[in-house]
Short mmCIF file of C-alpha atoms in Angstrom, two decimals:
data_model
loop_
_atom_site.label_atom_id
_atom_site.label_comp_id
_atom_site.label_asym_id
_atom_site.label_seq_id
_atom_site.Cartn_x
_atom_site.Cartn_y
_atom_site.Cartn_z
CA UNK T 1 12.71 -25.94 15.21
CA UNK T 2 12.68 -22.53 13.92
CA UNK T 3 9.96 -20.52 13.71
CA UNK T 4 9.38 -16.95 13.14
CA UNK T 5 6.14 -14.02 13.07
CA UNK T 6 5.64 -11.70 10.64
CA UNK T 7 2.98 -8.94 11.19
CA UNK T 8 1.07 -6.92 8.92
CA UNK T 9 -0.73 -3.95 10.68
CA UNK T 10 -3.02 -1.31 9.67
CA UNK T 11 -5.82 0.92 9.77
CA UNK T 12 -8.71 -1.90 9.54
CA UNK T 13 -6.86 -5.19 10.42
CA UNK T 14 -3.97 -6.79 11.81
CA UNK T 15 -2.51 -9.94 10.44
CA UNK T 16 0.06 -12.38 11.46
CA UNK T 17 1.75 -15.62 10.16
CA UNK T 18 3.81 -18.06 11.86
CA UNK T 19 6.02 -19.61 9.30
CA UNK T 20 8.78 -22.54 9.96
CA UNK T 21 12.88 -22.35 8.95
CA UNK T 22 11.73 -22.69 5.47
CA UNK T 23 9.09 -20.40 4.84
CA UNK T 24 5.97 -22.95 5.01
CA UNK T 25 3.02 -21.61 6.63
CA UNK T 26 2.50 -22.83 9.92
CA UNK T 27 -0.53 -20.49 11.05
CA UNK T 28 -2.01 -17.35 10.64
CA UNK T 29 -4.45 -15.00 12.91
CA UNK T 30 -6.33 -11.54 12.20
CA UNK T 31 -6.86 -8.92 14.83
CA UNK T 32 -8.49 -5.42 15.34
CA UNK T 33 -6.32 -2.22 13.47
CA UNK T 34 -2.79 -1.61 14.87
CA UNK T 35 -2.10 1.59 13.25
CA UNK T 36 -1.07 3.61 16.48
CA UNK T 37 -1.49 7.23 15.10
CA UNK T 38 -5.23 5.55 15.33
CA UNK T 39 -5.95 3.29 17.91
CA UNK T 40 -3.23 4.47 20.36
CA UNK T 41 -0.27 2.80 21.43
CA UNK T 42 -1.84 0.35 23.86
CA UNK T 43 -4.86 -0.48 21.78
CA UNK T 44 -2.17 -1.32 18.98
CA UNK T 45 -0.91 -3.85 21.49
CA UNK T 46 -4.05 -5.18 22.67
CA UNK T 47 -4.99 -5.87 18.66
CA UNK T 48 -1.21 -7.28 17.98
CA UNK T 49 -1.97 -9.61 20.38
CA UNK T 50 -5.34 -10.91 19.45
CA UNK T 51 -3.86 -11.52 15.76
CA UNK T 52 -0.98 -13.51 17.27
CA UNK T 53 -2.77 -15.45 19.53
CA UNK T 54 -4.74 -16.65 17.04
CA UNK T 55 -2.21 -17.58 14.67
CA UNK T 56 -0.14 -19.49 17.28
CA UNK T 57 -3.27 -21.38 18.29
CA UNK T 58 -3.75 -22.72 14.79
CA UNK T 59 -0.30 -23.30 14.53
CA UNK T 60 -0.91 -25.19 17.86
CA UNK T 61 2.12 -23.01 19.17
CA UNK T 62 2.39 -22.09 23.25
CA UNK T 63 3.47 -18.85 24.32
CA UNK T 64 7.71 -19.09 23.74
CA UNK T 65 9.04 -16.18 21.89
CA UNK T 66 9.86 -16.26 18.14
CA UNK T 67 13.49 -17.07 16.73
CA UNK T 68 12.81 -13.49 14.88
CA UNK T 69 9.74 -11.22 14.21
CA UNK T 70 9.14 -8.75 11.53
CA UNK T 71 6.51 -5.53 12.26
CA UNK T 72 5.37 -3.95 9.09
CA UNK T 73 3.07 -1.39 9.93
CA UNK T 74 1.06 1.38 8.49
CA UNK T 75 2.06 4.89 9.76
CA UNK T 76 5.64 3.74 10.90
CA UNK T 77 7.86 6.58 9.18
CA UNK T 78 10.42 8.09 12.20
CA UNK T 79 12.89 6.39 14.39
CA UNK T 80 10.31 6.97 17.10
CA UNK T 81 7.83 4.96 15.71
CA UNK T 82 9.73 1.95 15.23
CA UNK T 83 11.09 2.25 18.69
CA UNK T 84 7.59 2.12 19.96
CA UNK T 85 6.50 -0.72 17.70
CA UNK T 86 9.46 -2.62 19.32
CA UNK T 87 7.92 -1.88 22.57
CA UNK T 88 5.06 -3.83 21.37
CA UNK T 89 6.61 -6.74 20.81
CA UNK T 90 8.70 -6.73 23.79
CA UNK T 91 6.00 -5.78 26.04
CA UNK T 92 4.08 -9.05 24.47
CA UNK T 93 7.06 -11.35 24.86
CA UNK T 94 7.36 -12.07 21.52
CA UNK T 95 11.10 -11.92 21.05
CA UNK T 96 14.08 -10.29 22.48
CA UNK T 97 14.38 -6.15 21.19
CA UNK T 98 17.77 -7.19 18.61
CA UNK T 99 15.23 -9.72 17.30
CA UNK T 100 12.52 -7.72 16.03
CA UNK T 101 12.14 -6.26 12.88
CA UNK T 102 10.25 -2.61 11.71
CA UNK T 103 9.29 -0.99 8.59
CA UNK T 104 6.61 0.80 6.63
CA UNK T 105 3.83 -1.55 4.88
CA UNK T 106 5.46 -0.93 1.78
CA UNK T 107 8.60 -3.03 2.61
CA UNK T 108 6.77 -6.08 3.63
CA UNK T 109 4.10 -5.39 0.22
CA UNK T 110 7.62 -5.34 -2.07
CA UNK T 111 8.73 -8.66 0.00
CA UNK T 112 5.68 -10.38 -0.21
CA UNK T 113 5.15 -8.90 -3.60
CA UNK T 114 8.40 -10.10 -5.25
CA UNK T 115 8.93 -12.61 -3.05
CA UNK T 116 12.20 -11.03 -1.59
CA UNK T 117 13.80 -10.15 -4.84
CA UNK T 118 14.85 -6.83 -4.99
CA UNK T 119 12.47 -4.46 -6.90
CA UNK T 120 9.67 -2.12 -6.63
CA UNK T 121 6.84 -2.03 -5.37
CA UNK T 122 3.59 0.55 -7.00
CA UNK T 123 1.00 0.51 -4.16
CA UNK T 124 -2.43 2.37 -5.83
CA UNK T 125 -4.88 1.97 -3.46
CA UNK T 126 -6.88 4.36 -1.41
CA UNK T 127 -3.51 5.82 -1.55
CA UNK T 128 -0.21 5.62 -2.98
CA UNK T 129 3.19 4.87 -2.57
CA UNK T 130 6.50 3.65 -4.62
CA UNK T 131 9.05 1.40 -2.60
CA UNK T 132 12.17 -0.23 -3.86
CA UNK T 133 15.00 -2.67 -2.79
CA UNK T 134 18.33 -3.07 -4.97
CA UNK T 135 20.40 -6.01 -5.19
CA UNK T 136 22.48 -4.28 -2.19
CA UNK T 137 19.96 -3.91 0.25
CA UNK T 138 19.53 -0.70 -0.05
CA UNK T 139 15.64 0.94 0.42
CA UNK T 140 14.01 3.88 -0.92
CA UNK T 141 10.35 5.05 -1.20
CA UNK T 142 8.55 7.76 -3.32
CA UNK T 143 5.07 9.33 -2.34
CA UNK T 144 3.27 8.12 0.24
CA UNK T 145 2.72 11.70 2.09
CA UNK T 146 -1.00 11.15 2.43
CA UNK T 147 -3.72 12.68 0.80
CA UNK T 148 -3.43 16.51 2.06
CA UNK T 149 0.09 16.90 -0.02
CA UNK T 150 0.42 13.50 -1.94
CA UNK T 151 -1.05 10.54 -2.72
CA UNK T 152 -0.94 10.91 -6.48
CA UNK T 153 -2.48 8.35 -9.13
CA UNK T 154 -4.20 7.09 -6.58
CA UNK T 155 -7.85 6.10 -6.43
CA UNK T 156 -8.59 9.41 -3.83
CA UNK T 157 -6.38 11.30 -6.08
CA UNK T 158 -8.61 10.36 -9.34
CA UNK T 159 -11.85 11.01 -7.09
CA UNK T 160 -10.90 14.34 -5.98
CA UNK T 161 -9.89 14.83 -9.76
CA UNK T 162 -12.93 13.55 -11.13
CA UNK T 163 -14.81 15.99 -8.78
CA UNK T 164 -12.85 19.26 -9.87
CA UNK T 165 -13.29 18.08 -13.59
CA UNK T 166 -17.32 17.92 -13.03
CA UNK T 167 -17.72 20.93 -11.33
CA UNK T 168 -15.46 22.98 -13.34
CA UNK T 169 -17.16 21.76 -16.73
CA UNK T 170 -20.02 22.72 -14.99
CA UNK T 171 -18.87 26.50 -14.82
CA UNK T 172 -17.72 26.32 -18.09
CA UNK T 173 -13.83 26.23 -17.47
CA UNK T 174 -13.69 22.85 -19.13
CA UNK T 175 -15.03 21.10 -21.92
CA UNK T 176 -18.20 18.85 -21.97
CA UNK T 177 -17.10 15.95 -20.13
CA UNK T 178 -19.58 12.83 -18.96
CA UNK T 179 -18.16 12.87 -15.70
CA UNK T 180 -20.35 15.82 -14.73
CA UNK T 181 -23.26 13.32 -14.86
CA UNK T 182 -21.61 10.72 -13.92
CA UNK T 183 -20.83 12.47 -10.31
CA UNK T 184 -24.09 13.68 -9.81
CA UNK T 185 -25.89 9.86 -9.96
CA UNK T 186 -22.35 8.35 -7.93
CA UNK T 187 -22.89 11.45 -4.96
CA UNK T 188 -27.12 10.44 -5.39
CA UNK T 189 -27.70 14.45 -6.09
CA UNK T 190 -30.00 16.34 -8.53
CA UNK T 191 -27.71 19.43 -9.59
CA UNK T 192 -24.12 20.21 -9.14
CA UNK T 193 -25.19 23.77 -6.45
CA UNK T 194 -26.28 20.64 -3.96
CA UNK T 195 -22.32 18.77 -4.14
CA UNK T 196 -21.51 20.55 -0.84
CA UNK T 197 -23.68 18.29 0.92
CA UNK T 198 -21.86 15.21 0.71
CA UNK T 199 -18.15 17.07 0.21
CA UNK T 200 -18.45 19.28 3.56
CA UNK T 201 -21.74 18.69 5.07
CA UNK T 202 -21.74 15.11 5.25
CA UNK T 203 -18.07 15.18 5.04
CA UNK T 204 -17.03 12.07 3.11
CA UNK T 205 -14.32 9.88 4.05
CA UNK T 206 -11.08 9.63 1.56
CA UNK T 207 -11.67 5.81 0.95
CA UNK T 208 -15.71 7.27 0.02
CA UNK T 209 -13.91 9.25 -2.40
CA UNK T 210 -11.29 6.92 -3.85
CA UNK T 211 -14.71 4.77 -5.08
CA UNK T 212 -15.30 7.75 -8.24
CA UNK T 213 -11.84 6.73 -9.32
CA UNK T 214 -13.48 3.67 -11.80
CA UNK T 215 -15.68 6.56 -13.30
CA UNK T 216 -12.56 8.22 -14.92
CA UNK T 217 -11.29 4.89 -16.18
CA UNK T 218 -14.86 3.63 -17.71
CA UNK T 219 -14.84 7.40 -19.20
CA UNK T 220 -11.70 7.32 -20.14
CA UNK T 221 -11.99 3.96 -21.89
CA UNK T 222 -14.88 5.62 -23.48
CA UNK T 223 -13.17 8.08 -25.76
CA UNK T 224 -14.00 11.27 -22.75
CA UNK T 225 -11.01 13.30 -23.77
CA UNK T 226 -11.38 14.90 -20.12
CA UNK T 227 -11.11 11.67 -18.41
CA UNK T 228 -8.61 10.71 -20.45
CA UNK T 229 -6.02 13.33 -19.66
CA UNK T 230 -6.96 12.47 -15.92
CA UNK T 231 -5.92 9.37 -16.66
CA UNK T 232 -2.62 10.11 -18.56
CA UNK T 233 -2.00 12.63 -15.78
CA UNK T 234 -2.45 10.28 -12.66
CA UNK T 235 0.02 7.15 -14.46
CA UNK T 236 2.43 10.01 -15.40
CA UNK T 237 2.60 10.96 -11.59
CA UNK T 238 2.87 6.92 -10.67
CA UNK T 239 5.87 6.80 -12.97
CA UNK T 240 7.42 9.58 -11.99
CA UNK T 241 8.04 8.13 -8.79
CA UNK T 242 9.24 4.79 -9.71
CA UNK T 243 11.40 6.37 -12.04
CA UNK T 244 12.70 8.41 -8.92
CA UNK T 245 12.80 5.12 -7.20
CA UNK T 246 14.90 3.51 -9.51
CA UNK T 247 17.73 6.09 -10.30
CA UNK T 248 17.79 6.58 -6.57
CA UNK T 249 19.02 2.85 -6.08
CA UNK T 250 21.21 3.16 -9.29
CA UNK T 251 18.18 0.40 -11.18
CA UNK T 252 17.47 2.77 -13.71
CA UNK T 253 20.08 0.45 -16.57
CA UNK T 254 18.30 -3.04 -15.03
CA UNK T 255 15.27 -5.08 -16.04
CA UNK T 256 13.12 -3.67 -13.29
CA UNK T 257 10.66 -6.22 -11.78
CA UNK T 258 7.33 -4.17 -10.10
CA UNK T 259 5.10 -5.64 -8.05
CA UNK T 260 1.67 -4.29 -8.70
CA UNK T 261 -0.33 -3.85 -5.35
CA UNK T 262 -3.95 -1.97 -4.87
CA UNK T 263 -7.52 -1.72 -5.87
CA UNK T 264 -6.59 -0.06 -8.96
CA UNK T 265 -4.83 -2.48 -11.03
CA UNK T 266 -7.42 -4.60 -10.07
CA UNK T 267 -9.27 -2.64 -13.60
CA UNK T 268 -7.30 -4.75 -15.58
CA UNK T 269 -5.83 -2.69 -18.90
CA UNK T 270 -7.72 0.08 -18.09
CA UNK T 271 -4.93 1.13 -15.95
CA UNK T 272 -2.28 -1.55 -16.09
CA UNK T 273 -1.61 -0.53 -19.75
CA UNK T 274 -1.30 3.15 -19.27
CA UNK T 275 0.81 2.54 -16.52
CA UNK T 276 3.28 0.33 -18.14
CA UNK T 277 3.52 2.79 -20.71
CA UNK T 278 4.37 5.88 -18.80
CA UNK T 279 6.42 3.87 -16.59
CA UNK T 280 8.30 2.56 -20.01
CA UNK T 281 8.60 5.87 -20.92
CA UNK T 282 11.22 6.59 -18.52
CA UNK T 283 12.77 3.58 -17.42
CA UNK T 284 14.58 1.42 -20.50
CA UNK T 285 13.75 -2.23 -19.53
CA UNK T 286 10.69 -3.24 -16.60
CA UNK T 287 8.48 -6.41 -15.85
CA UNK T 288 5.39 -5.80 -14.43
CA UNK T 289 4.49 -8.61 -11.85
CA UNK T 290 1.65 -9.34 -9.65
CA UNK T 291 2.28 -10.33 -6.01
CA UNK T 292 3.69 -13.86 -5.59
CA UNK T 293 2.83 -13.36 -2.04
CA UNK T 294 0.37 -11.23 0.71
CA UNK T 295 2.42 -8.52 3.01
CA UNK T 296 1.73 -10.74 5.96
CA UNK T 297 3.83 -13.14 4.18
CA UNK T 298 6.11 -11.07 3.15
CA UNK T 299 6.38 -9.60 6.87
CA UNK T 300 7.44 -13.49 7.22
CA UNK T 301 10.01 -13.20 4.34
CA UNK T 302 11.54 -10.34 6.36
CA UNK T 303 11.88 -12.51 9.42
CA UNK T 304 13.37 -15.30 7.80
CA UNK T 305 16.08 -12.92 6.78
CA UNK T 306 16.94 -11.23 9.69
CA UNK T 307 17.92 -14.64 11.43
CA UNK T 308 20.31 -15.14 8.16
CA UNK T 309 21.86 -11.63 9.51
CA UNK T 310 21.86 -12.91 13.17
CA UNK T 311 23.74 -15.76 12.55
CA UNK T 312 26.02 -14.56 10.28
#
């Protein structure tokens, strides 16, 4: 009988799913974070394993290898890193090298998303990213260069934003805006002179600062015209790279399913809505979709296909 892993792994968790010939769920484990540029290489392992092992013992499943497995991992961008992921799975006996499968997070977020239909997927999270598969197989992301250089429209990028807009109304170089209040009770300080505190003393972490991003929505639902051309500024950025997405894998004249994925869509219309329409506003014809299915699924999706390729 057929059975195959897929693997989700980040920077908090690793998941895994065991799923039979025809996609049912057979068992699934969680393990410690497998992102590599993190952990290290060998703790990545160690926390790989712990998620499979528990998946195969609830799938009551001994210790033969998989007919395929599928890695998607955080962090996995060069040739390099999916060699080493490979390693992993190798090293942990989990299938032969030619059966094992590596890609971003996004690719197994658009599988799981859409199911396997080809599409796009918006991840606005803590970060953000665009990835998109066409009807050909072919792949292509947009964004997703982290937060130093990237990362826009996402819920850091609208907390850093929210930040600059406080302080600078607070010199004067912007209008009156209630975000300038609004920061000071989120950062728990009395007067804008003590912000460098938290930002440098205290040093706060990017997913610390991706939790101001629901002040610019609520204000921006509010009439704030500051927080409002945050928002229309952050969704313009979002649909700038789907749009780049799409006429990079010639979608751009198709009814373009996206898969919505991240905290931030989680507000409802508050963002949804402004994202559809800047999205709309450069591509003709799109469906916006929530995800049929989680990335570890998806990761399972993946699997499932690349034993149609093997056998082919």
């Amino acid at each position: 009988m057929t059975r195959v892993l897929g693997i989700d792994g980040g920077g908090t968790s690793t998941r895994a799913v065991i799923l039979d010939g025809k996609g049912n769920l057979l068992g699934s484990g969680q393990g410690g974070p497998s992102n590599y540029n993190s952990v290290g290489l060998a703790q990545s392992q160690v926390n790989v394993g712990e998620a499979v092992d528990a998946a195969r013992r609830e799938a009551g499943m001994d210790q033969r290898p998989f007919d395929a497995v599928f890695f998607g991992m955080a962090g996995v961008v060069s040739p390099l890193d999916h060699a080493r992921i490979r390693s992993i799975g190798v090293n942990l006996g989990l299938a032969a090298v030619e059966r094992i499968g590596v890609d971003h997070d996004c690719r197994i977020a658009l599988a799981g998303g859409l199911n396997g239909r080809p599409g796009i997927v918006q991840i606005a999270g803590t970060g953000s990213s665009t990835f998109g598969v066409n009807a050909r197989g072919e792949g292509w992301r947009s964004g997703g260069w982290g937060h130093l250089i990237a990362d826009e429209g996402s819920g850091y990028w609208f907390g850093i934003q929210a930040m600059r807009a406080a302080v600078r109304a607070f010199d004067g170089r912007l209008p009156a805006t209630v975000l300038e209040a609004r920061v000071l009770d989120f950062l728990q300080i009395k007067e804008m002179n003590d912000i460098f505190q938290p930002l440098y003393v205290d040093t706060m972490e990017k997913h610390e600062i991706a939790r101001l991003a629901p002040l610019v929505l609520d204000a921006a639902a509010e009439g704030d015209a500051v927080a409002q051309q945050l928002l229309a500024q952050g969704v313009d950025l979002l649909a700038d790279c789907v749009a780049a997405v799409a006429r990079r894998l010639r979608m751009d004249g198709d009814t373009v399913e996206i898969a919505l994925v991240g905290g931030l869509f989680q507000a409802g219309d508050l963002f949804v809505k402004p994202f559809a329409d800047a999205v709309a506003r450069q591509l003709p014809s799109i469906r916006l979709v929530w995800p049929e299915r989680s990335p570890t699924l998806g990761a399972g999706i993946l699997a499932l296909e690349m034993i149609k390729k093997l056998d082919d």
